[in-house]
Amino acid sequence: MRFPTFPAGGGRAAVATATTAAFLLVAACGDGSSDTASTPTSSTPSGSTGSAAPTSGQARVTDVMTGLDHPWDVAIDGDGNIVTGERSGRIMMRHSDGRVAQVQADTSGVDAKGEAGFMGLALAGDFAQSRSVYTCFASTVGDVRVVRWTAAADWSSMRQVQNVVTGIPLGASGRHSGCRILPAADGTLFVSTGDTANPTAPQDLKNLGGKVLHVNADGTPAAGTFAGSVVYDYGHRNPQGLAFAPGTDRLYVTEHGPDIDDELNQVLPQANYGWDPNTGSGSYDESVPMTDTERHPGSTPAVWSSGDPTLAISDVDFLGPAWGRYSGMVVMGALKAKRLVLLRLGADGTTTTERVDLLDDAEGRLRSITPTPDGSLLVTTDNGGGQDKILKVSPA
């Protein structure tokens, strides 16, 4: 599970905190939405491995912070201080006493364009001692990079101290630049990367796009990677979520499909997940299957796929005991489908048996998911225009 992270507040103008709570009854929904559709149609997910038709669920929602603009990720420290970064590079903090302030940091090197900008954010496992914060952002140097910062004791500022991973590709438009950071219990980092809509990137082991990377804290290759490389697995399109199943070493990644088949995959060392938009024409061919077992025999099948159309699945985590009958379920944020999608995994972790949807279009596009100490979720919206929020989503 991702290290507990909380949101901080901020906006283009003043940042406000809200405390209004509401119970939301969520209607049942289908398995996908196109790039423009806001109301998915019901269908049986192609590629799904036993997941039943979705049902509705209930949750209690509180606005923790408002006035944000495209907050990508959230973290909370042991004192309850909440930090988030906006795509533009602004870093905001909601202190445990409720004060909201900007964290002073030199983010002039952030290249915010299209889908790219200031993205993944996570605290080191030893944060209480090291004050180390990891971020992933599109750089004006021309790549996407993972950088380690040191946060001041009072969170008034952050200072860059090390480039951990550089050379993750960045496309001219910023497309498919998803980058999520997951610190593991042993101090290593898993990093998901988008393929930049480059037809050759996902299957090219020398290209860091369309991959899950595994590095030590200093950026050197960690266990399970290809020899001399930080690449842990490959054949992804635009993965934007990473989480460990609680109590296990099973790692899962979520990724966006083209018009069909967003996927939840179990991450395995040196595995190929079969995305290959390179058909020899030089173009980025999105008509190919997400998991192309014909061209790439032995590709790892998805644990779950959305079918037709997609939901634009972003982040992923797991629900804890506070969620009662939903305890242990995968929870995924959906951007285009504007909801949380819950999945029950089968005993072996490679199939799904149940789906429940929450917050059907109640808050717009949902990007990141972070568990809180009480088992609630901190969920960021991604609607833009300085109208985004960090929501606390709790069991009803």
Coordinates of C-alpha atoms in Angstrom, one line a residue:
M1 CA 0.0 0.0 0.0
R2 CA 1.3 3.5 -0.7
F3 CA 2.7 5.3 2.3
P4 CA -0.1 7.3 3.9
T5 CA -0.4 10.6 2.2
F6 CA -2.6 13.6 2.9
P7 CA -3.6 16.6 0.8
A8 CA -2.6 20.1 1.3
G9 CA -4.5 23.0 0.0
G10 CA -4.0 25.7 -2.5
G11 CA -5.5 27.5 -5.5
R12 CA -4.8 30.1 -8.1
A13 CA -6.1 32.7 -5.7
A14 CA -7.0 32.1 -2.0
V15 CA -7.2 28.6 -0.8
A16 CA -10.2 27.7 1.4
T17 CA -10.9 24.7 3.5
A18 CA -14.4 23.3 3.7
T19 CA -16.0 21.1 6.3
T20 CA -19.3 20.3 4.7
A21 CA -20.0 16.6 4.6
A22 CA -22.5 14.7 2.6
F23 CA -23.7 11.2 2.1
L24 CA -23.7 10.2 -1.5
L25 CA -25.7 7.3 -2.9
V26 CA -24.0 6.3 -6.1
A27 CA -25.9 4.8 -9.0
A28 CA -24.7 1.7 -10.8
C29 CA -22.6 2.3 -13.9
G30 CA -21.1 0.5 -16.8
D31 CA -17.6 -0.5 -17.5
G32 CA -16.2 2.3 -19.6
S33 CA -16.5 5.7 -21.0
S34 CA -15.1 7.1 -24.2
D35 CA -12.8 10.1 -24.2
T36 CA -15.8 12.5 -24.3
A37 CA -18.7 10.5 -22.9
S38 CA -19.7 11.3 -19.3
T39 CA -22.3 8.5 -18.9
P40 CA -20.8 5.1 -19.5
T41 CA -23.0 2.4 -21.0
S42 CA -23.4 -1.0 -19.3
S43 CA -21.4 -3.8 -20.8
T44 CA -19.5 -7.0 -19.9
P45 CA -15.9 -6.0 -19.6
S46 CA -13.8 -7.7 -22.3
G47 CA -10.7 -9.1 -20.8
S48 CA -12.2 -9.1 -17.3
T49 CA -11.6 -12.3 -15.4
G50 CA -14.8 -13.0 -13.6
S51 CA -15.8 -9.5 -12.3
A52 CA -19.6 -9.3 -11.9
A53 CA -21.7 -6.4 -13.2
P54 CA -21.1 -3.2 -11.2
T55 CA -23.3 -2.3 -8.3
S56 CA -23.8 1.0 -6.4
G57 CA -22.3 1.8 -3.1
Q58 CA -22.4 4.6 -0.4
A59 CA -19.7 6.9 0.9
R60 CA -19.4 10.0 3.0
V61 CA -17.5 12.9 1.4
T62 CA -15.9 15.9 3.0
D63 CA -14.1 18.7 1.3
V64 CA -10.7 18.8 3.0
M65 CA -9.2 21.5 0.7
T66 CA -10.5 23.6 -2.2
G67 CA -9.2 26.1 -4.7
L68 CA -6.6 23.8 -6.2
D69 CA -5.6 23.4 -9.8
H70 CA -4.8 19.9 -11.1
P71 CA -3.4 18.4 -7.9
W72 CA -1.7 15.2 -9.0
D73 CA -0.7 13.5 -5.7
V74 CA -0.9 13.8 -1.9
A75 CA 1.2 12.9 1.1
I76 CA 0.8 13.1 4.9
D77 CA 3.5 12.9 7.5
G78 CA 3.4 11.4 10.9
D79 CA 2.3 14.7 12.4
G80 CA -0.8 15.0 10.2
N81 CA 0.7 17.7 7.9
I82 CA -0.7 17.3 4.4
V83 CA 1.2 18.2 1.2
T84 CA 0.2 18.2 -2.5
G85 CA 1.6 19.5 -5.7
E86 CA -0.3 21.1 -8.6
R87 CA 0.6 20.3 -12.2
S88 CA 2.0 23.8 -12.6
G89 CA 4.6 23.1 -9.9
R90 CA 3.1 24.9 -7.0
I91 CA 3.4 22.9 -3.7
M92 CA 0.8 23.5 -1.0
M93 CA 0.6 22.4 2.6
R94 CA -2.3 22.1 5.0
H95 CA -0.7 22.0 8.4
S96 CA -2.1 19.8 11.2
D97 CA -3.4 22.9 12.9
G98 CA -5.5 23.8 9.8
R99 CA -3.2 26.5 8.5
V100 CA -2.8 26.4 4.7
A101 CA 0.4 27.8 3.1
Q102 CA 2.5 27.5 0.0
V103 CA 5.7 25.5 0.4
Q104 CA 8.6 27.6 -0.9
A105 CA 10.4 25.5 -3.5
D106 CA 12.3 26.2 -6.7
T107 CA 10.0 24.5 -9.3
S108 CA 11.1 26.7 -12.2
G109 CA 12.4 23.6 -13.9
V110 CA 8.9 22.1 -14.2
D111 CA 7.6 22.0 -17.7
A112 CA 3.8 22.0 -17.4
K113 CA 2.3 21.2 -20.8
G114 CA -0.6 19.0 -21.8
E115 CA -0.8 16.0 -19.5
A116 CA 2.7 16.6 -18.1
G117 CA 4.0 18.7 -15.2
F118 CA 4.5 18.2 -11.5
M119 CA 3.1 14.7 -10.9
G120 CA 3.9 11.9 -8.5
L121 CA 4.8 12.8 -4.9
A122 CA 5.7 10.5 -2.0
L123 CA 7.5 10.6 1.4
A124 CA 10.5 8.4 2.1
G125 CA 9.8 5.6 4.5
D126 CA 12.2 7.2 7.0
F127 CA 10.8 10.7 6.4
A128 CA 10.6 11.4 10.2
Q129 CA 14.4 11.2 10.3
S130 CA 15.5 12.1 6.7
R131 CA 12.8 14.7 5.7
S132 CA 13.2 13.2 2.2
V133 CA 10.4 13.8 -0.3
Y134 CA 10.3 12.2 -3.8
T135 CA 8.6 13.9 -6.7
C136 CA 8.3 13.1 -10.4
F137 CA 8.0 16.0 -12.9
A138 CA 8.4 16.9 -16.5
S139 CA 11.5 19.0 -16.7
T140 CA 12.5 22.0 -18.9
V141 CA 15.7 20.0 -19.6
G142 CA 13.5 17.8 -21.8
D143 CA 12.8 14.7 -19.8
V144 CA 10.6 13.4 -16.9
R145 CA 12.7 12.8 -13.8
V146 CA 12.4 11.6 -10.2
V147 CA 13.9 14.1 -7.7
R148 CA 14.6 13.8 -4.0
W149 CA 14.0 16.9 -1.9
T150 CA 14.6 17.8 1.7
A151 CA 11.6 19.4 3.5
A152 CA 12.2 22.0 6.3
A153 CA 11.2 20.9 9.8
D154 CA 8.2 23.2 9.7
W155 CA 7.4 22.4 6.0
S156 CA 8.0 26.1 5.1
S157 CA 10.3 25.0 2.2
M158 CA 11.6 22.1 0.2
R159 CA 15.1 22.0 -1.3
Q160 CA 16.2 19.8 -4.3
V161 CA 19.1 17.5 -3.3
Q162 CA 19.4 14.7 -5.8
N163 CA 18.2 13.6 -9.2
V164 CA 17.2 10.0 -8.6
V165 CA 16.1 9.0 -12.1
T166 CA 16.6 11.1 -15.2
G167 CA 16.0 10.4 -18.9
I168 CA 12.4 9.3 -18.7
P169 CA 11.1 10.4 -22.0
L170 CA 8.9 13.5 -22.4
G171 CA 6.9 14.1 -25.6
A172 CA 6.6 17.5 -27.2
S173 CA 2.9 17.6 -26.3
G174 CA 3.2 16.2 -22.9
R175 CA 1.0 13.3 -23.8
H176 CA 1.2 10.0 -21.8
S177 CA 3.6 11.3 -19.2
G178 CA 2.0 9.6 -16.2
C179 CA 4.5 9.1 -13.4
R180 CA 3.6 7.6 -10.0
I181 CA 6.1 6.9 -7.2
L182 CA 5.6 4.1 -4.7
P183 CA 8.1 3.7 -1.9
A184 CA 8.5 0.1 -0.8
A185 CA 9.1 -1.2 2.7
D186 CA 12.8 -1.9 1.9
G187 CA 13.5 1.7 1.0
T188 CA 13.4 1.2 -2.8
L189 CA 11.1 3.0 -5.2
F190 CA 8.8 1.8 -7.9
V191 CA 8.0 4.3 -10.6
S192 CA 5.4 4.1 -13.4
T193 CA 6.1 5.8 -16.7
G194 CA 4.0 6.7 -19.8
D195 CA 5.0 5.8 -23.3
T196 CA 4.8 9.5 -24.6
A197 CA 2.7 8.2 -27.5
N198 CA 5.9 6.9 -29.1
P199 CA 5.2 3.7 -31.0
T200 CA 8.5 2.0 -30.2
A201 CA 8.8 3.0 -26.6
P202 CA 6.7 0.3 -24.8
Q203 CA 8.7 -2.6 -26.2
D204 CA 12.1 -1.0 -26.2
L205 CA 14.0 -1.9 -23.1
K206 CA 16.5 1.0 -23.7
N207 CA 13.6 3.5 -23.5
L208 CA 12.3 4.2 -20.0
G209 CA 8.8 5.1 -21.3
G210 CA 5.9 2.6 -20.9
K211 CA 7.5 0.8 -18.0
V212 CA 7.6 0.2 -14.3
L213 CA 11.0 1.1 -13.0
H214 CA 12.6 -0.2 -9.7
V215 CA 15.4 1.8 -8.1
N216 CA 17.3 2.1 -4.9
A217 CA 17.0 5.5 -3.1
D218 CA 20.1 6.7 -4.9
G219 CA 18.7 5.8 -8.4
T220 CA 20.7 2.6 -9.0
P221 CA 18.9 -0.5 -10.3
A222 CA 17.1 -2.4 -7.6
A223 CA 16.1 -6.1 -7.4
G224 CA 14.3 -7.7 -10.3
T225 CA 15.3 -5.3 -13.0
F226 CA 16.9 -6.2 -16.3
A227 CA 20.7 -6.4 -16.1
G228 CA 22.3 -2.9 -16.1
S229 CA 18.8 -1.2 -16.2
V230 CA 16.3 0.3 -13.9
V231 CA 13.5 -1.3 -16.0
Y232 CA 11.4 -3.8 -13.9
D233 CA 8.7 -4.5 -16.5
Y234 CA 7.6 -3.2 -19.9
G235 CA 4.8 -3.1 -22.5
H236 CA 2.6 -0.5 -20.8
R237 CA 0.7 2.4 -22.3
N238 CA 0.2 5.1 -19.7
P239 CA 0.3 3.6 -16.2
Q240 CA -0.7 6.0 -13.4
G241 CA -1.2 4.0 -10.3
L242 CA 0.9 1.6 -8.1
A243 CA -0.1 -0.1 -4.9
F244 CA 0.8 -3.2 -2.9
A245 CA -2.0 -5.5 -1.7
P246 CA -1.9 -5.3 2.1
G247 CA -0.1 -8.1 3.8
T248 CA 1.4 -9.4 0.6
D249 CA 4.2 -8.6 -1.8
R250 CA 1.8 -8.4 -4.7
L251 CA 2.2 -5.2 -6.6
Y252 CA -0.5 -3.8 -8.9
V253 CA -0.4 -1.1 -11.6
T254 CA -3.3 0.6 -13.3
E255 CA -3.1 2.0 -16.8
H256 CA -5.1 3.9 -19.5
G257 CA -6.3 2.0 -22.5
P258 CA -7.0 3.6 -25.9
D259 CA -10.7 3.3 -26.8
I260 CA -11.0 0.0 -24.9
D261 CA -9.5 -1.8 -22.0
D262 CA -8.1 0.2 -19.2
E263 CA -6.2 -2.4 -17.2
L264 CA -5.3 -3.5 -13.7
N265 CA -2.2 -5.6 -13.9
Q266 CA -0.1 -7.5 -11.3
V267 CA 3.5 -6.3 -11.6
L268 CA 6.0 -9.1 -12.2
P269 CA 9.7 -8.7 -12.7
Q270 CA 10.8 -8.5 -16.3
A271 CA 7.2 -9.3 -17.6
N272 CA 5.8 -7.9 -20.8
Y273 CA 2.3 -6.5 -20.7
G274 CA 1.8 -6.6 -24.4
W275 CA 1.2 -3.0 -25.5
D276 CA 2.8 -2.4 -28.9
P277 CA 1.4 0.4 -31.0
N278 CA 4.3 0.0 -33.5
T279 CA 2.9 -1.8 -36.6
G280 CA 5.8 -0.7 -38.9
S281 CA 4.0 2.3 -40.4
G282 CA 5.9 4.8 -38.1
S283 CA 2.6 5.9 -36.6
Y284 CA 1.2 5.3 -33.1
D285 CA -1.4 2.7 -33.9
E286 CA -4.0 2.6 -31.1
S287 CA -6.2 0.0 -32.8
V288 CA -3.9 -2.8 -31.5
P289 CA -4.9 -4.8 -28.4
M290 CA -3.8 -3.5 -25.0
T291 CA -2.3 -7.0 -24.3
D292 CA -1.2 -8.3 -27.7
T293 CA -0.6 -12.0 -27.2
E294 CA -0.5 -12.7 -30.9
R295 CA 2.5 -10.5 -31.6
H296 CA 4.0 -11.0 -28.1
P297 CA 3.2 -14.6 -27.0
G298 CA 3.6 -14.9 -23.2
S299 CA 2.5 -11.4 -22.5
T300 CA 1.0 -11.1 -19.0
P301 CA -2.8 -10.9 -19.1
A302 CA -4.7 -8.2 -17.2
V303 CA -6.2 -9.0 -13.8
W304 CA -9.1 -6.8 -14.9
S305 CA -9.9 -4.7 -17.9
S306 CA -12.7 -2.1 -18.5
G307 CA -13.9 -3.4 -21.8
D308 CA -15.4 -0.9 -24.3
P309 CA -15.3 2.0 -23.7
T310 CA -12.6 3.0 -21.2
L311 CA -13.0 4.7 -17.8
A312 CA -9.6 6.5 -17.8
I313 CA -8.4 4.7 -14.7
S314 CA -5.7 6.6 -12.8
D315 CA -4.5 5.9 -9.3
V316 CA -5.0 2.7 -7.3
D317 CA -5.0 1.6 -3.6
F318 CA -6.7 -0.9 -1.3
L319 CA -9.5 -0.4 1.3
G320 CA -8.9 -1.2 4.9
P321 CA -11.0 -2.7 7.7
A322 CA -12.9 0.5 8.3
W323 CA -14.8 -0.1 5.0
G324 CA -16.6 -3.1 6.4
R325 CA -17.8 -5.4 3.6
Y326 CA -15.7 -3.5 1.1
S327 CA -12.5 -4.2 3.2
G328 CA -9.7 -5.5 1.1
M329 CA -11.1 -4.3 -2.2
V330 CA -9.0 -2.5 -4.8
V331 CA -10.1 1.1 -5.2
M332 CA -9.3 3.0 -8.4
G333 CA -9.9 6.6 -9.5
A334 CA -11.5 7.2 -12.9
L335 CA -11.0 10.5 -14.7
K336 CA -13.4 10.3 -17.7
A337 CA -15.9 8.1 -15.9
K338 CA -15.8 10.4 -12.8
R339 CA -16.1 7.8 -10.1
L340 CA -14.2 5.4 -7.8
V341 CA -14.2 1.8 -9.0
L342 CA -13.9 -0.9 -6.4
L343 CA -12.9 -4.5 -7.3
R344 CA -12.8 -7.6 -5.2
L345 CA -9.7 -9.8 -6.1
G346 CA -9.9 -13.5 -6.2
A347 CA -7.8 -15.6 -3.8
D348 CA -4.8 -15.8 -6.1
G349 CA -4.9 -12.1 -6.9
T350 CA -5.2 -12.5 -10.6
T351 CA -9.0 -12.5 -11.1
T352 CA -11.8 -10.3 -9.9
T353 CA -15.2 -11.3 -8.5
E354 CA -17.1 -8.2 -7.7
R355 CA -17.3 -4.5 -8.7
V356 CA -18.8 -1.6 -6.8
D357 CA -18.8 2.1 -8.0
L358 CA -18.8 5.1 -5.7
L359 CA -19.2 8.9 -6.4
D360 CA -20.7 8.6 -9.8
D361 CA -20.1 12.0 -11.4
A362 CA -20.6 13.7 -8.0
E363 CA -17.2 15.5 -8.0
G364 CA -16.0 15.2 -11.6
R365 CA -12.7 13.7 -12.6
L366 CA -10.9 11.8 -9.9
R367 CA -7.1 11.3 -10.1
S368 CA -5.2 10.3 -6.9
I369 CA -6.1 8.1 -4.0
T370 CA -4.3 8.1 -0.6
P371 CA -5.3 6.3 2.5
T372 CA -5.5 8.2 5.8
P373 CA -4.7 6.8 9.3
D374 CA -8.4 6.3 10.0
G375 CA -8.9 4.2 6.9
S376 CA -10.6 7.0 4.8
L377 CA -9.3 8.0 1.4
L378 CA -7.9 11.3 0.3
V379 CA -9.0 11.7 -3.3
T380 CA -8.0 14.6 -5.6
T381 CA -10.2 15.9 -8.3
D382 CA -8.8 16.9 -11.7
N383 CA -11.3 19.4 -13.2
G384 CA -9.0 22.4 -13.7
G385 CA -9.8 26.1 -13.6
G386 CA -8.7 26.4 -10.0
Q387 CA -11.8 24.5 -8.9
D388 CA -10.1 21.3 -7.8
K389 CA -10.4 19.8 -4.3
I390 CA -8.9 17.2 -2.0
L391 CA -11.8 15.1 -0.8
K392 CA -11.9 12.9 2.3
V393 CA -14.0 9.8 1.3
S394 CA -15.1 7.7 4.2
P395 CA -17.4 4.7 4.8
A396 CA -21.1 5.7 5.0

